[in-house]
């Protein structure tokens, strides 16, 4: 395949290695490995998980669940507050697969009781401080209520507490990520202990790529659900979740202009391809991605060079002066995207290498 | 169509009205109206332009040009620095349609001369200070060179100077936009004057939605290329480019959770649907979109309410306390997206109302 426009390159060997390492870590810790498939949304990549013995998966939407059911996956957690408007799909899906939903309110629980035709499992979403979704630790009465209601209902089986330690994304070092993990898990285990009078068997399901990548000891945890680690990206590299070598995706982008006077090059590769997600790097610079020389094995990158701004189709790269002579109009550079989940969602025609 | 997941609503009447007004403004000013189709990327919407007499269009990629050629458009400017890797497509396209390319370097000019089989037109991209692409005003020797080379070449016909007054997007008021327009055009006309010794007939092609929406008098301009105005969005509303009533798109998003304690609701509608683009509103708040009650005619919005953060599938809305009782889990709210071009690119299954 000749590359003529922005193209996602997926390094199969690196992906398989990333999957293998995480699967092994889960096994060593005796925790269930239920990877999040929102990162790749791909039947092909999902088969690489199968090859490592994965049979339980996480998705973030009903549409994504349907996509993977088509491909034979049969044990699925939809890690998103249940959307009651999609009840008909859920009823259909529940006849085919073992389904785990995520709840945080009595009204959604009651709605499901009245509508479901077959049993599904549910986790209660707990907000450990990230304040995106979930019941807070202080809302223990609601949590107890949601557990006790499950005891009386055949159609809804309580499985456990589900949390996302999203604050790990705001960390600046491995130590900070470890601290977020330890503090968050501690809170969750205190909660579990308080709830033990109401339920003996409460699973603890957690999962974000920074903590799952850095932490080696998952004592107290029953299940991990990381997603991004299959690809990683420059945001994860910046966070310290991965080495540069383990980043398994890059976007090959045509070089369309050079502006030597300001040490910039322009690529065909914009928000339609990379997404508008960015991170603040260690020099306090907003970066939409790291730049690497074009190669099917990106093992080094251009120092002090990054995607500094982005339009619908344009990427503006600030490049270290010393590399300018290596840059040719009509050539290609690689962008290691800031956020691989969004980039892979945008670039469907990927090239697996 | 029952809405069960994030769905782009397109108000045909508002779109047609937006198109009509811009077409009329162009006609009154005797300038060519060459709208940018990157905003909608839709055969259906493009027909609404046809109905207003539009026959010349702008696109931002070769892929987009091919998409609209399929639908019978035959006079197309690809307003992006020419990507030499797509030369084969350009050769094919040039046999079918009148094609205008955008150049900013001698090397790309020479490449085209050696490869093209049929004539195409070219504009020289001028950088008026936005520093995305283009030759700067000070690079007059290169500009003259690019014009003179065209005199000697049958395959490349020089048409004029093309600019994008992108600084208009950083403005905070109509006055500031007017100032950007006037200063930018003045520079462009001074350049044109300097170039008149080398070419008598130099078109001035400009186009960004803020200036084209606010300016009524296009003296000195030959062609306008706005795109976003067909839909507008909350960023344009914030800039003062449009009234709220003229925003022609909204994303209907299911409400999946309420967090009264922090005046927030959670919607199914994240970066996979809205994009990660945002603007800073007049209260210095980062906003991914304005919130409106669910209706097919969004004529009012919730005050002091906005999408405050966004994940892959989640949108977190900060909502004024007074509206909380109107919000039900299982209901729908509208998000007027920050940037309609990116949102419409993500949501293919739109509902035209």
mmCIF file of C-alpha atoms in Angstrom, chain B residues 129-304:
data_model
loop_
_atom_site.group_PDB
_atom_site.id
_atom_site.type_symbol
_atom_site.label_atom_id
_atom_site.label_comp_id
_atom_site.label_asym_id
_atom_site.label_seq_id
_atom_site.Cartn_x
_atom_site.Cartn_y
_atom_site.Cartn_z
ATOM 1 C CA UNK B 129 -0.024 36.654 9.787
ATOM 2 C CA UNK B 130 -1.905 33.552 10.822
ATOM 3 C CA UNK B 131 1.288 31.508 10.244
ATOM 4 C CA UNK B 132 -0.363 28.284 9.275
ATOM 5 C CA UNK B 133 0.626 28.033 5.632
ATOM 6 C CA UNK B 134 1.578 30.312 2.785
ATOM 7 C CA UNK B 135 4.295 32.657 1.621
ATOM 8 C CA UNK B 136 4.747 35.704 3.765
ATOM 9 C CA UNK B 137 4.334 39.227 2.443
ATOM 10 C CA UNK B 138 8.082 39.709 2.801
ATOM 11 C CA UNK B 139 8.756 36.774 0.466
ATOM 12 C CA UNK B 140 7.796 38.842 -2.549
ATOM 13 C CA UNK B 141 10.622 37.489 -4.698
ATOM 14 C CA UNK B 142 9.311 33.932 -4.351
ATOM 15 C CA UNK B 143 5.783 35.144 -5.091
ATOM 16 C CA UNK B 144 6.923 36.958 -8.250
ATOM 17 C CA UNK B 145 8.892 33.900 -9.272
ATOM 18 C CA UNK B 146 5.833 31.668 -8.872
ATOM 19 C CA UNK B 147 3.807 34.056 -11.024
ATOM 20 C CA UNK B 148 6.426 34.352 -13.739
ATOM 21 C CA UNK B 149 6.969 30.616 -13.939
ATOM 22 C CA UNK B 150 3.263 30.284 -14.660
ATOM 23 C CA UNK B 151 3.601 32.603 -17.664
ATOM 24 C CA UNK B 152 5.906 30.091 -19.291
ATOM 25 C CA UNK B 153 3.876 27.002 -18.520
ATOM 26 C CA UNK B 154 0.775 25.893 -20.373
ATOM 27 C CA UNK B 155 -0.146 23.354 -17.721
ATOM 28 C CA UNK B 156 -0.299 25.773 -14.824
ATOM 29 C CA UNK B 157 -2.429 28.901 -15.035
ATOM 30 C CA UNK B 158 -1.963 31.500 -12.340
ATOM 31 C CA UNK B 159 -5.287 32.729 -10.973
ATOM 32 C CA UNK B 160 -4.498 34.837 -7.959
ATOM 33 C CA UNK B 161 -3.712 35.136 -4.296
ATOM 34 C CA UNK B 162 -5.511 32.994 -1.766
ATOM 35 C CA UNK B 163 -5.580 33.812 1.935
ATOM 36 C CA UNK B 164 -7.295 32.681 5.106
ATOM 37 C CA UNK B 165 -7.749 35.378 7.752
ATOM 38 C CA UNK B 166 -7.582 32.786 10.521
ATOM 39 C CA UNK B 167 -6.831 35.371 13.195
ATOM 40 C CA UNK B 168 -10.531 36.191 13.100
ATOM 41 C CA UNK B 169 -11.020 33.072 15.226
ATOM 42 C CA UNK B 170 -9.049 34.664 18.046
ATOM 43 C CA UNK B 171 -11.252 37.758 18.176
ATOM 44 C CA UNK B 172 -13.514 38.701 21.030
ATOM 45 C CA UNK B 173 -15.908 41.080 19.280
ATOM 46 C CA UNK B 174 -17.312 42.096 15.921
ATOM 47 C CA UNK B 175 -15.076 45.149 16.003
ATOM 48 C CA UNK B 176 -11.990 43.009 16.396
ATOM 49 C CA UNK B 177 -13.104 40.789 13.501
ATOM 50 C CA UNK B 178 -13.662 43.866 11.343
ATOM 51 C CA UNK B 179 -10.193 45.068 12.251
ATOM 52 C CA UNK B 180 -8.595 41.712 11.341
ATOM 53 C CA UNK B 181 -10.458 41.806 8.036
ATOM 54 C CA UNK B 182 -9.501 45.354 7.159
ATOM 55 C CA UNK B 183 -5.854 45.005 8.122
ATOM 56 C CA UNK B 184 -5.472 41.656 6.373
ATOM 57 C CA UNK B 185 -7.170 42.791 3.177
ATOM 58 C CA UNK B 186 -5.127 45.985 3.132
ATOM 59 C CA UNK B 187 -1.910 43.961 3.200
ATOM 60 C CA UNK B 188 -3.197 41.686 0.470
ATOM 61 C CA UNK B 189 -4.146 44.629 -1.754
ATOM 62 C CA UNK B 190 -0.765 46.293 -1.247
ATOM 63 C CA UNK B 191 0.828 43.017 -2.341
ATOM 64 C CA UNK B 192 -1.471 42.795 -5.345
ATOM 65 C CA UNK B 193 -0.489 46.313 -6.304
ATOM 66 C CA UNK B 194 3.207 45.446 -6.097
ATOM 67 C CA UNK B 195 2.589 42.399 -8.267
ATOM 68 C CA UNK B 196 0.622 44.279 -10.907
ATOM 69 C CA UNK B 197 3.788 44.850 -12.914
ATOM 70 C CA UNK B 198 4.074 41.086 -13.350
ATOM 71 C CA UNK B 199 0.444 40.166 -13.837
ATOM 72 C CA UNK B 200 -2.545 42.340 -14.649
ATOM 73 C CA UNK B 201 -5.241 39.972 -13.599
ATOM 74 C CA UNK B 202 -4.783 38.755 -10.038
ATOM 75 C CA UNK B 203 -7.782 37.392 -8.195
ATOM 76 C CA UNK B 204 -8.102 37.904 -4.455
ATOM 77 C CA UNK B 205 -9.725 34.892 -2.814
ATOM 78 C CA UNK B 206 -10.439 35.004 0.905
ATOM 79 C CA UNK B 207 -12.720 33.166 3.190
ATOM 80 C CA UNK B 208 -13.381 32.452 6.807
ATOM 81 C CA UNK B 209 -16.801 32.410 8.399
ATOM 82 C CA UNK B 210 -16.290 35.163 11.006
ATOM 83 C CA UNK B 211 -15.230 37.848 8.542
ATOM 84 C CA UNK B 212 -17.578 36.737 5.750
ATOM 85 C CA UNK B 213 -20.473 36.797 8.220
ATOM 86 C CA UNK B 214 -19.735 40.205 9.702
ATOM 87 C CA UNK B 215 -18.337 42.196 6.788
ATOM 88 C CA UNK B 216 -20.862 43.571 4.322
ATOM 89 C CA UNK B 217 -18.591 45.353 1.911
ATOM 90 C CA UNK B 218 -16.069 43.236 -0.008
ATOM 91 C CA UNK B 219 -14.401 45.965 -2.066
ATOM 92 C CA UNK B 220 -11.143 44.642 -3.464
ATOM 93 C CA UNK B 221 -12.124 41.004 -3.075
ATOM 94 C CA UNK B 222 -12.937 38.710 -6.019
ATOM 95 C CA UNK B 223 -14.009 35.542 -4.280
ATOM 96 C CA UNK B 224 -15.158 34.398 -0.833
ATOM 97 C CA UNK B 225 -14.821 30.843 0.481
ATOM 98 C CA UNK B 226 -16.559 30.574 3.874
ATOM 99 C CA UNK B 227 -17.637 27.091 4.987
ATOM 100 C CA UNK B 228 -18.797 26.903 8.564
ATOM 101 C CA UNK B 229 -21.620 29.466 8.065
ATOM 102 C CA UNK B 230 -23.923 26.806 6.597
ATOM 103 C CA UNK B 231 -24.239 25.279 10.076
ATOM 104 C CA UNK B 232 -22.564 27.784 12.403
ATOM 105 C CA UNK B 233 -21.942 26.540 15.963
ATOM 106 C CA UNK B 234 -21.470 27.774 19.505
ATOM 107 C CA UNK B 235 -17.914 28.977 18.776
ATOM 108 C CA UNK B 236 -19.236 31.205 15.985
ATOM 109 C CA UNK B 237 -22.054 32.387 18.216
ATOM 110 C CA UNK B 238 -19.501 33.272 20.865
ATOM 111 C CA UNK B 239 -17.425 35.156 18.272
ATOM 112 C CA UNK B 240 -20.466 37.149 17.185
ATOM 113 C CA UNK B 241 -20.583 35.685 13.659
ATOM 114 C CA UNK B 242 -24.190 34.585 13.976
ATOM 115 C CA UNK B 243 -27.337 34.800 16.037
ATOM 116 C CA UNK B 244 -28.352 31.791 18.097
ATOM 117 C CA UNK B 245 -31.323 31.331 15.770
ATOM 118 C CA UNK B 246 -29.120 30.809 12.757
ATOM 119 C CA UNK B 247 -27.213 27.847 14.232
ATOM 120 C CA UNK B 248 -28.479 24.993 12.080
ATOM 121 C CA UNK B 249 -27.064 21.966 13.918
ATOM 122 C CA UNK B 250 -27.495 20.426 17.334
ATOM 123 C CA UNK B 251 -26.572 17.051 18.765
ATOM 124 C CA UNK B 252 -29.371 15.238 20.586
ATOM 125 C CA UNK B 253 -27.744 13.420 23.508
ATOM 126 C CA UNK B 254 -29.336 10.948 25.960
ATOM 127 C CA UNK B 255 -29.113 11.936 29.627
ATOM 128 C CA UNK B 256 -27.607 9.059 31.591
ATOM 129 C CA UNK B 257 -26.897 10.499 35.050
ATOM 130 C CA UNK B 258 -27.631 13.497 37.278
ATOM 131 C CA UNK B 259 -25.322 14.803 39.979
ATOM 132 C CA UNK B 260 -27.366 17.424 41.781
ATOM 133 C CA UNK B 261 -24.729 17.926 44.454
ATOM 134 C CA UNK B 262 -22.407 19.498 41.877
ATOM 135 C CA UNK B 263 -24.981 20.847 39.373
ATOM 136 C CA UNK B 264 -23.875 18.413 36.700
ATOM 137 C CA UNK B 265 -25.490 15.952 34.368
ATOM 138 C CA UNK B 266 -23.832 13.235 32.328
ATOM 139 C CA UNK B 267 -24.788 12.669 28.719
ATOM 140 C CA UNK B 268 -24.045 9.971 26.208
ATOM 141 C CA UNK B 269 -22.137 12.262 23.858
ATOM 142 C CA UNK B 270 -18.349 12.512 24.020
ATOM 143 C CA UNK B 271 -15.319 13.148 21.885
ATOM 144 C CA UNK B 272 -16.416 10.388 19.467
ATOM 145 C CA UNK B 273 -19.478 12.516 18.712
ATOM 146 C CA UNK B 274 -18.792 16.167 19.489
ATOM 147 C CA UNK B 275 -14.990 16.181 18.926
ATOM 148 C CA UNK B 276 -12.541 17.577 21.443
ATOM 149 C CA UNK B 277 -12.741 21.126 20.090
ATOM 150 C CA UNK B 278 -13.708 23.869 22.507
ATOM 151 C CA UNK B 279 -13.694 27.620 22.931
ATOM 152 C CA UNK B 280 -13.201 29.949 25.860
ATOM 153 C CA UNK B 281 -16.475 31.713 26.529
ATOM 154 C CA UNK B 282 -17.073 35.281 27.716
ATOM 155 C CA UNK B 283 -16.774 34.128 31.345
ATOM 156 C CA UNK B 284 -13.330 32.658 30.558
ATOM 157 C CA UNK B 285 -14.776 29.163 30.792
ATOM 158 C CA UNK B 286 -13.671 26.315 28.518
ATOM 159 C CA UNK B 287 -16.791 25.102 26.739
ATOM 160 C CA UNK B 288 -17.344 22.146 24.412
ATOM 161 C CA UNK B 289 -20.826 23.375 23.626
ATOM 162 C CA UNK B 290 -23.971 25.205 24.680
ATOM 163 C CA UNK B 291 -26.918 23.252 26.088
ATOM 164 C CA UNK B 292 -30.498 23.608 24.890
ATOM 165 C CA UNK B 293 -33.733 21.867 25.830
ATOM 166 C CA UNK B 294 -34.673 19.025 23.492
ATOM 167 C CA UNK B 295 -36.737 20.333 20.621
ATOM 168 C CA UNK B 296 -36.615 20.189 16.860
ATOM 169 C CA UNK B 297 -36.527 24.007 16.889
ATOM 170 C CA UNK B 298 -33.759 25.065 19.243
ATOM 171 C CA UNK B 299 -34.622 28.716 19.725
ATOM 172 C CA UNK B 300 -33.455 29.069 23.321
ATOM 173 C CA UNK B 301 -30.673 27.637 25.444
ATOM 174 C CA UNK B 302 -30.029 26.923 29.087
ATOM 175 C CA UNK B 303 -28.250 29.938 30.573
ATOM 176 C CA UNK B 304 -24.956 29.365 32.416
#
